[in-house]
Amino acid sequence: MSMGNTKEKLARLRLHSSGNTLENLSQLEESQWLTHQQVQILQQKHLTNLINHAYENVPYYQDNIPIKSIFDAKGLVDLRKFSTIPILTKKIIRKHFDQLKSNHLQTLNWYENTSGGSTGEPVVFIQDSSVREWEQSVKILFDKWSGRLIGDKQVRLWGSERDLLVGKESMRSQVGKWMRNEVWLNTFSMSDEIMLSYVEKINTFQPLQILAYVESIFDLAQFIIKNKLQVFSPKSIMVSAGTLFPYMREVIEAAFKAPVFNRYGSREVGDIACECERHKGLHISSPTHFVEILREDGSSAEPGEVGEIVITSLMNYGMPLIRYRIEDMGCWAEDFCSCGSGWPLLKEVTGKVTDTFLTKDHKPVNAVYFEFLFYYQDWIRKFQIIQEDYELIKINIVLTDMKQENPFEIYHNELEKIIKEIKIVMGEKCVVQFDFVLKINASPSGKYRFLISNIKRNE
Ligand SMILES: [Zn+2]
């Protein structure tokens, strides 16, 4: 216990010495209890400052912000006209990288970062130390919602190829982890042997919280249940970097006997939103992020209606990302959360744009619908659903019994039922093809994609 306190003090000391993280944190904590209206005014102020800065200092925005029409009579950004600023795509960032840099960049402590993600080409963008401090503050606050205070023990089930430099880790980063009371378990390749060793590590370290890739902790949870293993129960499990489907939450909570908190974020803009202890949706960190959810025609989606998420990072002044197309789909909650927070509530993030299927009349289909068709079938071990065209879906299946020789015959009724259910959503003309395979490979980032849509989208 005394060790825990020492580490908390050390961790706080380290944060004090590294800029404004703790000051930001208290601002965030205050702002979450403002009324919805006050939160909106706060966002409007932050947007106004950012727009003014971008127009004056960033060449790209000098050409792309309709500066004469965007403010209201009080000189604040008119939120109804905000959508007249064009969407910022990854393609535009690549093409206009230099024009997107602020003229005052040399006065900042800036660095380059790269988008993660399991799909597409990564994109390079610029951040500075103040952005990093805000990101840290948001993380700390979200951790707090899940019951983890600064310095409390955490196991991270995390890691992509780029984090796999196990032997090359610097002394500084190792000491940092020790001070922050973190144990990192890499998820890039998780064999049964490795998973067993991870369970043992969790049992020995007894973390207050486990922070994990959705799919990795889901795999580990299934492994624990299948092998009836004893595992230490943390106070909470924070999941990120993937879509959390309801059945996954069920399995993870059953294996660890701890509540799951869903967190949404990305490398480009940091953590955006997280569940509070009521689990009614994900509260958006309003002082740092302005979120829009759009229909295909660019108009705003209604609560409950799935659309494309567009994000404005309110703290990045070195390379402002205004109306950034993050390539995720999601929807607004229909109700307010009962916790009393004034921060707007996302009902769910339903998946990547490239994981979202489109019907012939361009209606996005929530992936959860397809997931549950497969998940509760005990003859299926793994699956992957690929939309090749509006009315062509291919499904790869790894059987539980891999020696089964005539799967088309044996599972005829089951397959027919899946086809029927898919046609209800995708249209009667939709063709569904099955392929029985021995293995489904993870993408280079180490994430396994259940759903792939190869439909070309509007840029
Ligand atoms: Zn809440």
Coordinates of C-alpha atoms and ligand atoms in Angstrom, one line a residue:
M1 CA 0.0 0.0 0.0
S2 CA 2.8 2.4 0.9
M3 CA 4.4 1.6 -2.4
G4 CA 1.2 2.6 -4.1
N5 CA 1.1 6.0 -2.3
T6 CA 4.8 6.6 -3.1
K7 CA 4.0 5.9 -6.8
E8 CA 1.0 8.2 -6.8
K9 CA 3.2 11.0 -5.4
L10 CA 5.9 10.3 -7.9
A11 CA 3.4 10.2 -10.7
R12 CA 1.8 13.5 -9.7
L13 CA 5.2 15.1 -9.3
R14 CA 6.1 14.0 -12.8
L15 CA 2.9 15.5 -14.2
H16 CA 3.6 18.8 -12.3
S17 CA 7.0 19.0 -13.8
S18 CA 5.7 18.2 -17.3
G19 CA 3.5 21.2 -18.0
N20 CA -0.1 21.9 -17.5
T21 CA -1.6 18.4 -17.3
L22 CA -2.9 18.8 -13.8
E23 CA -4.2 22.3 -14.4
N24 CA -6.0 21.2 -17.5
L25 CA -7.5 18.3 -15.5
S26 CA -9.1 20.6 -13.0
Q27 CA -10.6 22.6 -15.9
L28 CA -12.0 19.5 -17.4
E29 CA -13.4 18.3 -14.1
E30 CA -15.2 21.6 -13.6
S31 CA -16.5 21.8 -17.2
Q32 CA -18.2 18.4 -17.1
W33 CA -20.7 19.6 -14.6
L34 CA -21.8 22.7 -16.6
T35 CA -25.3 22.6 -18.1
H36 CA -25.7 21.5 -21.7
Q37 CA -26.2 25.1 -22.7
Q38 CA -23.0 26.3 -20.9
V39 CA -21.1 23.5 -22.5
Q40 CA -22.3 24.7 -25.9
I41 CA -21.2 28.2 -25.2
L42 CA -17.8 27.0 -24.0
Q43 CA -17.4 25.0 -27.3
Q44 CA -18.4 28.0 -29.3
K45 CA -15.7 30.1 -27.6
H46 CA -13.1 27.4 -28.2
L47 CA -14.1 27.0 -31.8
T48 CA -14.0 30.8 -32.3
N49 CA -10.5 31.1 -31.0
L50 CA -9.4 28.2 -33.2
I51 CA -11.1 29.5 -36.3
N52 CA -9.6 33.0 -35.8
H53 CA -6.1 31.5 -35.3
A54 CA -6.4 29.2 -38.3
Y55 CA -7.6 31.9 -40.6
E56 CA -4.8 34.3 -39.6
N57 CA -1.9 31.8 -39.4
V58 CA -2.6 28.7 -41.5
P59 CA -2.4 29.1 -45.3
Y60 CA -4.8 26.2 -46.0
Y61 CA -7.5 27.7 -43.9
Q62 CA -7.0 31.2 -45.3
D63 CA -8.4 29.7 -48.5
N64 CA -11.0 27.5 -46.9
I65 CA -12.7 29.3 -44.1
P66 CA -15.6 31.5 -45.2
I67 CA -14.6 34.1 -42.8
K68 CA -17.2 36.8 -43.7
S69 CA -20.2 34.6 -43.0
I70 CA -19.1 32.3 -40.2
F71 CA -19.5 34.5 -37.2
D72 CA -22.7 35.6 -35.4
A73 CA -23.5 39.2 -34.2
K74 CA -21.5 38.6 -31.0
G75 CA -18.4 37.6 -33.1
L76 CA -18.7 33.9 -32.1
V77 CA -18.7 31.1 -34.6
D78 CA -22.3 30.5 -35.7
L79 CA -22.7 26.7 -35.2
R80 CA -25.3 26.5 -38.0
K81 CA -22.7 27.9 -40.4
F82 CA -19.8 25.8 -39.1
S83 CA -20.6 23.2 -41.7
T84 CA -19.7 25.6 -44.5
I85 CA -16.0 24.8 -43.8
P86 CA -15.0 21.9 -46.0
I87 CA -14.4 18.5 -44.5
L88 CA -10.7 17.7 -43.9
T89 CA -9.8 14.3 -45.3
K90 CA -6.6 12.3 -44.9
K91 CA -6.0 12.8 -48.6
I92 CA -6.1 16.6 -48.1
I93 CA -3.7 16.4 -45.1
R94 CA -1.2 14.4 -47.3
K95 CA -1.6 16.8 -50.2
H96 CA -1.6 20.1 -48.2
F97 CA 0.7 19.1 -45.3
D98 CA 2.9 22.2 -45.5
Q99 CA -0.1 24.6 -45.9
L100 CA -1.7 23.1 -42.9
K101 CA 1.2 24.0 -40.6
S102 CA 0.7 27.2 -38.6
N103 CA 3.0 30.1 -39.2
H104 CA 3.9 30.1 -35.5
L105 CA 5.0 26.5 -35.5
Q106 CA 8.6 27.3 -34.8
T107 CA 7.6 28.8 -31.4
L108 CA 6.0 25.5 -30.3
N109 CA 7.6 22.4 -29.0
W110 CA 6.2 20.3 -31.9
Y111 CA 6.7 16.8 -33.2
E112 CA 5.3 14.6 -36.0
N113 CA 2.8 11.8 -35.2
T114 CA 1.3 9.2 -37.5
S115 CA -2.3 7.9 -37.5
G116 CA -2.7 4.3 -36.4
G117 CA -5.6 2.2 -37.7
S118 CA -5.9 -1.1 -39.3
T119 CA -6.9 0.1 -42.7
G120 CA -5.5 2.4 -45.4
E121 CA -2.4 4.4 -45.6
P122 CA -1.3 6.1 -42.4
V123 CA -1.3 9.9 -42.4
V124 CA 1.4 12.1 -40.8
F125 CA 0.3 15.2 -38.8
I126 CA 1.8 17.6 -36.3
Q127 CA 1.2 18.0 -32.6
D128 CA 2.9 20.0 -29.8
S129 CA 3.5 19.6 -26.1
S130 CA 0.4 21.5 -25.2
V131 CA -1.8 19.0 -27.2
R132 CA 0.0 16.2 -25.5
E133 CA -0.7 17.6 -22.1
W134 CA -4.4 18.0 -22.9
E135 CA -4.5 14.4 -24.2
Q136 CA -2.9 13.3 -21.0
S137 CA -5.5 15.2 -18.9
V138 CA -8.4 13.7 -20.8
K139 CA -7.0 10.2 -20.3
I140 CA -6.6 10.8 -16.5
L141 CA -10.2 12.0 -16.3
F142 CA -11.5 9.1 -18.2
D143 CA -9.5 6.7 -16.0
K144 CA -11.0 8.5 -13.0
W145 CA -14.5 7.8 -14.2
S146 CA -13.6 4.1 -14.3
G147 CA -12.2 4.2 -10.8
R148 CA -8.5 4.5 -11.5
L149 CA -6.7 7.4 -9.9
I150 CA -3.3 8.8 -10.9
G151 CA -0.6 6.2 -10.0
D152 CA -3.1 3.3 -9.5
K153 CA -1.9 -0.1 -10.9
Q154 CA -2.7 -0.7 -14.5
V155 CA -2.1 -3.6 -16.9
R156 CA -2.0 -2.7 -20.6
L157 CA -3.0 -5.3 -23.1
W158 CA -1.8 -3.2 -25.9
G159 CA 0.6 -2.9 -28.8
S160 CA 0.9 -2.8 -32.5
E161 CA 3.9 -3.6 -34.7
R162 CA 5.5 -0.3 -34.0
D163 CA 5.2 -0.8 -30.2
L164 CA 6.9 -4.2 -30.6
L165 CA 10.4 -2.9 -30.0
V166 CA 10.6 -4.8 -26.8
G167 CA 14.4 -5.0 -26.6
K168 CA 14.9 -1.4 -27.8
E169 CA 12.8 0.3 -25.1
S170 CA 14.7 3.2 -23.6
M171 CA 15.6 3.3 -19.9
R172 CA 13.5 6.5 -19.7
S173 CA 10.4 4.8 -20.9
Q174 CA 10.9 1.8 -18.6
V175 CA 11.3 4.0 -15.6
G176 CA 8.2 6.0 -16.8
K177 CA 6.1 2.8 -16.8
W178 CA 7.4 1.8 -13.3
M179 CA 6.6 5.2 -12.0
R180 CA 3.1 5.2 -13.5
N181 CA 2.6 1.7 -12.1
E182 CA 2.0 0.1 -15.5
V183 CA 2.6 -3.4 -16.8
W184 CA 2.5 -3.7 -20.6
L185 CA 1.5 -6.9 -22.3
N186 CA 1.9 -6.9 -26.0
T187 CA -1.0 -8.2 -28.0
F188 CA 0.6 -8.5 -31.4
S189 CA 0.7 -12.3 -31.3
M190 CA -1.3 -14.0 -28.6
S191 CA -0.8 -17.8 -28.7
D192 CA -2.4 -19.9 -25.9
E193 CA 0.9 -20.1 -24.2
I194 CA 1.3 -16.3 -24.2
M195 CA -2.3 -15.8 -23.0
L196 CA -1.7 -18.2 -20.1
S197 CA 1.4 -16.2 -19.1
Y198 CA -0.7 -13.0 -19.3
V199 CA -3.3 -14.4 -16.9
E200 CA -0.5 -15.3 -14.5
K201 CA 1.0 -11.7 -14.8
I202 CA -2.4 -10.2 -14.1
N203 CA -2.8 -12.5 -11.1
T204 CA 0.6 -11.5 -9.7
F205 CA 0.4 -7.8 -10.4
Q206 CA -3.3 -7.4 -9.3
P207 CA -4.0 -4.2 -11.3
L208 CA -6.7 -1.9 -10.3
Q209 CA -7.6 -1.4 -14.0
I210 CA -6.9 -3.3 -17.2
L211 CA -6.6 -1.1 -20.3
A212 CA -6.9 -3.1 -23.5
Y213 CA -7.6 -3.4 -27.2
V214 CA -11.2 -4.5 -27.5
E215 CA -10.4 -7.6 -29.5
S216 CA -7.4 -8.6 -27.5
I217 CA -9.2 -8.6 -24.1
F218 CA -12.1 -10.3 -25.8
D219 CA -9.8 -13.1 -27.0
L220 CA -8.2 -13.3 -23.6
A221 CA -11.7 -13.4 -21.9
Q222 CA -12.8 -16.2 -24.2
F223 CA -9.6 -18.1 -23.4
I224 CA -10.1 -17.7 -19.6
I225 CA -13.7 -19.0 -19.8
K226 CA -12.9 -21.9 -22.1
N227 CA -10.1 -23.1 -19.9
K228 CA -11.9 -22.2 -16.6
L229 CA -8.9 -20.2 -15.4
Q230 CA -8.8 -18.2 -12.2
V231 CA -8.1 -14.6 -12.9
F232 CA -7.8 -11.5 -10.7
S233 CA -10.7 -9.2 -10.9
P234 CA -9.7 -5.6 -11.4
K235 CA -12.0 -2.7 -10.5
S236 CA -12.6 -1.9 -14.1
I237 CA -11.6 -2.7 -17.7
M238 CA -11.1 0.2 -20.1
V239 CA -11.3 -0.9 -23.7
S240 CA -10.4 1.1 -26.8
A241 CA -9.1 0.9 -30.3
G242 CA -11.9 -1.2 -31.8
T243 CA -15.6 -1.6 -31.8
L244 CA -17.1 -3.0 -28.6
F245 CA -20.1 -5.1 -29.5
P246 CA -22.6 -6.0 -26.8
Y247 CA -21.7 -9.7 -26.8
M248 CA -18.0 -8.8 -26.3
R249 CA -18.8 -6.7 -23.3
E250 CA -20.8 -9.7 -21.9
V251 CA -18.0 -12.1 -22.4
I252 CA -15.3 -9.8 -21.0
E253 CA -17.4 -8.9 -17.9
A254 CA -18.2 -12.6 -17.3
A255 CA -14.5 -13.6 -17.4
F256 CA -13.1 -10.8 -15.3
K257 CA -16.2 -10.0 -13.1
A258 CA -15.5 -6.3 -13.6
P259 CA -17.4 -3.6 -15.5
V260 CA -16.2 -2.6 -19.0
F261 CA -15.7 1.1 -19.9
N262 CA -15.7 1.9 -23.6
R263 CA -13.3 4.7 -24.6
Y264 CA -13.1 6.2 -28.1
G265 CA -10.0 7.9 -29.5
S266 CA -7.4 8.0 -32.1
R267 CA -3.8 9.0 -32.6
E268 CA -4.7 12.1 -34.7
V269 CA -7.0 13.7 -32.1
G270 CA -6.4 11.8 -28.8
D271 CA -9.1 10.4 -26.7
I272 CA -12.5 11.9 -27.6
A273 CA -15.1 10.2 -25.4
C274 CA -15.6 7.6 -22.8
E275 CA -18.4 5.9 -20.8
C276 CA -19.1 7.1 -17.3
E277 CA -20.1 4.7 -14.5
R278 CA -23.7 4.7 -15.8
H279 CA -22.7 3.1 -19.2
K280 CA -25.4 4.9 -21.1
G281 CA -23.1 6.0 -23.9
L282 CA -19.8 7.9 -24.3
H283 CA -19.4 11.4 -23.0
I284 CA -17.5 13.7 -25.3
S285 CA -14.7 15.7 -23.8
S286 CA -16.2 19.0 -24.9
P287 CA -13.4 21.4 -24.0
T288 CA -11.1 19.5 -26.2
H289 CA -13.2 18.1 -29.0
F290 CA -16.1 19.3 -31.1
V291 CA -17.9 16.4 -32.7
E292 CA -20.4 16.2 -35.6
I293 CA -22.2 13.2 -37.0
L294 CA -23.1 13.6 -40.6
R295 CA -25.3 11.9 -43.2
E296 CA -23.9 11.1 -46.6
D297 CA -25.3 14.4 -48.0
G298 CA -23.4 16.4 -45.2
S299 CA -26.5 17.2 -43.1
S300 CA -26.5 16.4 -39.4
A301 CA -27.8 13.0 -38.3
E302 CA -30.6 12.8 -35.8
P303 CA -30.0 11.0 -32.4
G304 CA -30.0 7.3 -33.0
E305 CA -29.2 7.6 -36.7
V306 CA -25.8 6.2 -37.7
G307 CA -23.7 8.7 -39.6
E308 CA -20.1 9.6 -40.2
I309 CA -18.1 11.1 -37.3
V310 CA -16.3 14.4 -38.0
I311 CA -14.0 15.9 -35.4
T312 CA -12.5 19.2 -34.7
S313 CA -9.6 19.1 -32.3
L314 CA -9.9 22.2 -30.2
M315 CA -6.4 22.2 -28.8
N316 CA -4.2 21.6 -31.8
Y317 CA -3.0 25.1 -32.9
G318 CA 0.3 23.9 -34.6
M319 CA -1.7 22.0 -37.2
P320 CA -5.4 22.7 -36.7
L321 CA -7.6 19.7 -37.6
I322 CA -11.0 21.3 -38.3
R323 CA -13.9 19.1 -39.4
Y324 CA -11.5 16.1 -39.7
R325 CA -12.9 13.0 -41.3
I326 CA -11.8 10.3 -38.9
E327 CA -13.4 7.6 -41.0
D328 CA -15.6 6.2 -38.1
M329 CA -19.3 5.8 -37.9
G330 CA -21.5 6.4 -34.9
C331 CA -24.6 7.9 -33.5
W332 CA -25.9 10.3 -30.9
A333 CA -27.7 9.1 -27.8
E334 CA -31.4 9.7 -27.8
D335 CA -31.4 10.6 -24.1
F336 CA -29.2 12.5 -21.6
C337 CA -27.1 10.5 -19.2
S338 CA -28.5 10.3 -15.7
C339 CA -25.0 11.1 -14.2
G340 CA -25.7 14.8 -14.7
S341 CA -22.7 15.6 -16.9
G342 CA -23.3 18.3 -19.4
W343 CA -21.0 16.8 -22.0
P344 CA -22.8 15.4 -25.0
L345 CA -23.4 11.7 -25.3
L346 CA -22.5 9.4 -28.1
K347 CA -24.8 6.3 -28.1
E348 CA -22.1 4.2 -29.8
V349 CA -19.3 4.2 -32.3
T350 CA -20.4 1.5 -34.7
G351 CA -17.2 0.9 -36.5
K352 CA -14.8 2.2 -39.2
V353 CA -16.3 3.6 -42.4
T354 CA -14.6 0.7 -44.2
D355 CA -16.3 -1.7 -41.8
T356 CA -19.7 -0.3 -42.4
F357 CA -21.8 -1.8 -45.2
L358 CA -24.0 0.3 -47.5
T359 CA -27.3 -0.9 -49.0
K360 CA -28.0 -0.2 -52.7
D361 CA -29.7 3.1 -51.7
H362 CA -26.6 4.1 -49.6
K363 CA -28.0 3.5 -46.2
P364 CA -25.3 2.5 -43.7
V365 CA -25.9 -0.8 -41.9
N366 CA -24.9 -1.2 -38.3
A367 CA -22.4 -4.0 -38.1
V368 CA -23.8 -5.3 -34.9
Y369 CA -26.6 -6.8 -37.0
F370 CA -24.2 -9.1 -38.8
E371 CA -22.0 -9.9 -35.8
F372 CA -24.8 -11.5 -33.9
L373 CA -25.8 -13.7 -36.8
F374 CA -22.5 -15.5 -36.4
Y375 CA -21.4 -15.1 -32.8
Y376 CA -23.8 -17.4 -31.1
Q377 CA -23.3 -20.3 -33.6
D378 CA -21.1 -22.9 -31.9
W379 CA -20.0 -24.5 -35.2
I380 CA -18.3 -21.2 -36.2
R381 CA -14.9 -20.5 -34.7
K382 CA -14.0 -17.3 -36.6
F383 CA -15.6 -15.4 -39.4
Q384 CA -15.1 -12.4 -41.7
I385 CA -17.8 -10.7 -43.7
I386 CA -16.7 -8.8 -46.9
Q387 CA -19.0 -6.5 -48.9
E388 CA -17.6 -6.8 -52.4
D389 CA -20.4 -4.8 -54.0
Y390 CA -23.8 -3.4 -52.9
E391 CA -25.4 -6.7 -53.5
L392 CA -22.5 -9.1 -53.1
I393 CA -21.3 -10.4 -49.8
K394 CA -18.6 -12.9 -49.2
I395 CA -18.2 -14.7 -45.9
N396 CA -15.1 -16.5 -44.8
I397 CA -15.7 -19.1 -42.0
V398 CA -13.3 -21.0 -39.9
L399 CA -15.2 -24.0 -38.5
T400 CA -15.0 -25.2 -34.9
D401 CA -14.6 -28.7 -36.3
M402 CA -11.9 -28.0 -39.0
K403 CA -12.0 -31.6 -40.1
Q404 CA -15.6 -31.3 -41.3
E405 CA -15.5 -32.4 -45.0
N406 CA -18.9 -31.3 -46.3
P407 CA -19.7 -28.1 -44.5
F408 CA -22.1 -26.9 -47.3
E409 CA -24.2 -30.0 -46.7
I410 CA -23.9 -30.3 -43.0
Y411 CA -24.7 -26.7 -42.2
H412 CA -27.1 -26.2 -45.1
N413 CA -29.9 -25.0 -42.9
E414 CA -27.7 -22.7 -40.9
L415 CA -26.3 -21.1 -44.0
E416 CA -29.7 -20.6 -45.6
K417 CA -30.8 -18.9 -42.4
I418 CA -27.8 -16.5 -42.5
I419 CA -28.6 -15.7 -46.2
K420 CA -32.2 -15.0 -45.3
E421 CA -31.3 -12.6 -42.5
I422 CA -28.7 -10.7 -44.6
K423 CA -31.2 -10.3 -47.4
I424 CA -33.7 -8.6 -45.0
V425 CA -31.1 -5.8 -44.5
M426 CA -29.2 -5.7 -47.7
G427 CA -32.1 -6.4 -50.1
E428 CA -33.6 -9.5 -51.7
K429 CA -31.2 -9.4 -54.7
C430 CA -28.1 -9.6 -52.5
V431 CA -25.9 -12.6 -53.3
V432 CA -24.2 -14.2 -50.3
Q433 CA -21.2 -16.5 -50.9
F434 CA -19.5 -18.7 -48.3
D435 CA -16.0 -19.9 -48.2
F436 CA -14.6 -22.3 -45.5
V437 CA -11.0 -21.4 -44.7
L438 CA -8.5 -22.6 -42.2
K439 CA -7.3 -19.2 -41.0
I440 CA -8.3 -15.6 -41.0
N441 CA -5.3 -13.3 -40.8
A442 CA -5.0 -10.2 -38.7
S443 CA -4.2 -6.9 -40.4
P444 CA -0.6 -5.6 -40.1
S445 CA -1.6 -3.5 -37.0
G446 CA -2.4 -6.7 -35.2
K447 CA -6.1 -6.1 -35.3
Y448 CA -8.5 -8.7 -36.6
R449 CA -11.2 -7.3 -38.9
F450 CA -14.6 -9.0 -38.8
L451 CA -16.1 -6.7 -41.4
I452 CA -14.7 -5.3 -44.6
S453 CA -16.5 -3.2 -47.1
N454 CA -14.9 -2.7 -50.5
I455 CA -17.5 -0.2 -51.6
K456 CA -15.9 3.0 -53.0
R457 CA -16.9 6.0 -50.9
N458 CA -17.2 9.7 -51.7
E459 CA -14.1 11.6 -50.8
Ligands
ZN1 ZN -22.9 9.9 -17.7

